[in-house]
Short mmCIF file of C-alpha atoms in Angstrom, two decimals:
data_model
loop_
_atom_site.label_atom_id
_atom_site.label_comp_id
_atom_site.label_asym_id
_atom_site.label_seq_id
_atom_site.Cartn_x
_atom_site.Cartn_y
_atom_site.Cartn_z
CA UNK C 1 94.91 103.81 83.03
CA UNK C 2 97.20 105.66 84.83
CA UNK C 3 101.47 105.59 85.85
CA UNK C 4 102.97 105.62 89.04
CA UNK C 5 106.44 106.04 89.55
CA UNK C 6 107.81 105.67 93.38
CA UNK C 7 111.47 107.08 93.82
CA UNK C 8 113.58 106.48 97.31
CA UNK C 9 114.41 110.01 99.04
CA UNK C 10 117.49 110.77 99.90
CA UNK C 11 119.23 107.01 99.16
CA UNK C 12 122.21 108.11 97.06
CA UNK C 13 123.62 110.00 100.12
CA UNK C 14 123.18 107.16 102.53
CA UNK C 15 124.62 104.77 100.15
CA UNK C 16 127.62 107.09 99.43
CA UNK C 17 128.12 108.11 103.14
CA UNK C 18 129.13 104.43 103.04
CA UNK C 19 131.62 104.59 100.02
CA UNK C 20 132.99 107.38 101.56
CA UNK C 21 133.67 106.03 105.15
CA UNK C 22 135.34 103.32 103.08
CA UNK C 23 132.54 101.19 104.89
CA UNK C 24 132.02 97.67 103.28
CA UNK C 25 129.63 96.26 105.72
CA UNK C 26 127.98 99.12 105.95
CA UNK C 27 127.37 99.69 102.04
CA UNK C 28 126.49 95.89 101.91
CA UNK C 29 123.96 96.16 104.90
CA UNK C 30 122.52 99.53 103.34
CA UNK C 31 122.50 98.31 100.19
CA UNK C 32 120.27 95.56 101.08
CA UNK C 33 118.08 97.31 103.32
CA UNK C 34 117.16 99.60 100.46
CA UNK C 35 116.20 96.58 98.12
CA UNK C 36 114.22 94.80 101.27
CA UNK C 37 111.96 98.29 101.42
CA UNK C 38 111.58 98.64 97.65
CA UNK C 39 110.77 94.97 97.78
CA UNK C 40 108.25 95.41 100.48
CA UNK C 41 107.14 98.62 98.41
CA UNK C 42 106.22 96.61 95.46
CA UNK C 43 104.72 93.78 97.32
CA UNK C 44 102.08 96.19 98.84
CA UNK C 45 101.44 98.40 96.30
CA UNK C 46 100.69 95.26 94.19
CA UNK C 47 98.18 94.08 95.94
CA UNK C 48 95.91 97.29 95.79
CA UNK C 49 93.27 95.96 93.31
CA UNK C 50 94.26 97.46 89.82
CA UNK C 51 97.68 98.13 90.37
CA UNK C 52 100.77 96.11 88.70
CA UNK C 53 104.33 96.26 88.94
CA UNK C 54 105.77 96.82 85.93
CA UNK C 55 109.00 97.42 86.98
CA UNK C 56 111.41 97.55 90.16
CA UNK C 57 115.66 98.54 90.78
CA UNK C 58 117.64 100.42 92.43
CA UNK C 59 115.27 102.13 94.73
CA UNK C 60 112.29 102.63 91.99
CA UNK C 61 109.11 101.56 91.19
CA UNK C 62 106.96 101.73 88.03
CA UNK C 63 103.54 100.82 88.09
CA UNK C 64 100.48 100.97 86.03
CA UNK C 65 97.48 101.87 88.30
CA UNK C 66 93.61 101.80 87.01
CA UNK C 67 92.13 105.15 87.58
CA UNK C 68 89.93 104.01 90.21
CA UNK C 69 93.12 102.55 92.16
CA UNK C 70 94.86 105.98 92.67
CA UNK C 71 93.15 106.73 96.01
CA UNK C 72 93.67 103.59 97.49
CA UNK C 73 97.03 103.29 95.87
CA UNK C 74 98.13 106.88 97.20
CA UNK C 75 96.63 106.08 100.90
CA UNK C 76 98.27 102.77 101.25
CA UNK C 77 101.84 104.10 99.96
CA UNK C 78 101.06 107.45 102.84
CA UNK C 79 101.39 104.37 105.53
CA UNK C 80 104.34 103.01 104.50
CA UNK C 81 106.12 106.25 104.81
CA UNK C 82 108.89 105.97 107.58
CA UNK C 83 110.24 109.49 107.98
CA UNK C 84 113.99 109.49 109.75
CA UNK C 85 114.34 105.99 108.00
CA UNK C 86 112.80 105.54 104.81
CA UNK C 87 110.53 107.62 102.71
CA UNK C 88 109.64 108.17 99.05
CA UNK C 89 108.27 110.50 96.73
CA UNK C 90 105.67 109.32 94.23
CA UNK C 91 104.63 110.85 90.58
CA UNK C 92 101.19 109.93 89.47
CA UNK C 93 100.34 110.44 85.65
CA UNK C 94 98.13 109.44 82.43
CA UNK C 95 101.79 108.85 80.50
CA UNK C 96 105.24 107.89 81.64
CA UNK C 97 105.67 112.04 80.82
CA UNK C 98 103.17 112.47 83.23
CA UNK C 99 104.04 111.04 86.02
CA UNK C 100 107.84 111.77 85.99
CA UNK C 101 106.72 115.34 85.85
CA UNK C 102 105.29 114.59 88.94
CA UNK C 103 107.41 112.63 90.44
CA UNK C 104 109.91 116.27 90.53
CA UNK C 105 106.90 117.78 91.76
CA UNK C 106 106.81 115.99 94.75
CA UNK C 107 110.74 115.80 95.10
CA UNK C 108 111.39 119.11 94.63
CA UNK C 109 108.14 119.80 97.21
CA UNK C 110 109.89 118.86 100.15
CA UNK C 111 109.93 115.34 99.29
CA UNK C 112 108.11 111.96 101.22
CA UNK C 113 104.89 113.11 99.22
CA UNK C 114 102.57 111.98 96.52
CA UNK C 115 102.08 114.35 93.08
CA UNK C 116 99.02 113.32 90.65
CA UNK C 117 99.58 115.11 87.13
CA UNK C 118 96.98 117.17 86.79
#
């Protein structure tokens, strides 16, 4: 059994670009644009056989993934990707550890990518 962690790219700036414009309606509509993709996210991620949500906020994702679920897992989460809108990175890991350490693997890798521990 196996963790995945999926973190939003870049969402902090587009959220604060907003605070900083002094742009209600625009944080508001951000805001909830954000939670409708990590909602979406979670719904299709959860329906790869052997993969449950165990937890979702903010613009995260923690899931517990069978081993046999990664590939599937990792290709359906590569067609969600939506590069100049919305993209993720994803850590992939036997422990929480694990998969946070990659997780900065793939952020600090340029980002809207997929990192399995190894």
């Amino acid at each position: 059994m196996a963790f995945a962690i999926i973190d939003g790219d870049d969402i902090g700036s587009k959220v604060e670009s907003r605070l900083l414009a002094d742009d209600v309606l625009g944080f508001v509509r951000t805001s909830k644009t954000i939670a409708n993709m990590v909602e979406s996210l979670a719904g299709h991620a959860s329906a790869v056989p052997g993969v449950t949500v165990i937890s979702s906020g903010g613009d995260s994702i923690l899931l517990q993934v069978s081993d046999d679920s990664i590939g599937q897992l990792s290709d359906t989460l590569e067609e969600l990707q939506q590069p100049g809108f919305f993209t993720f990175s994803v850590g992939v890991g036997g422990t929480l550890r694990e998969s946070f350490v990659a997780l900065r693997m793939a952020k600090s890798s340029g980002k809207c990518k997929i990192a399995i521990y190894s």
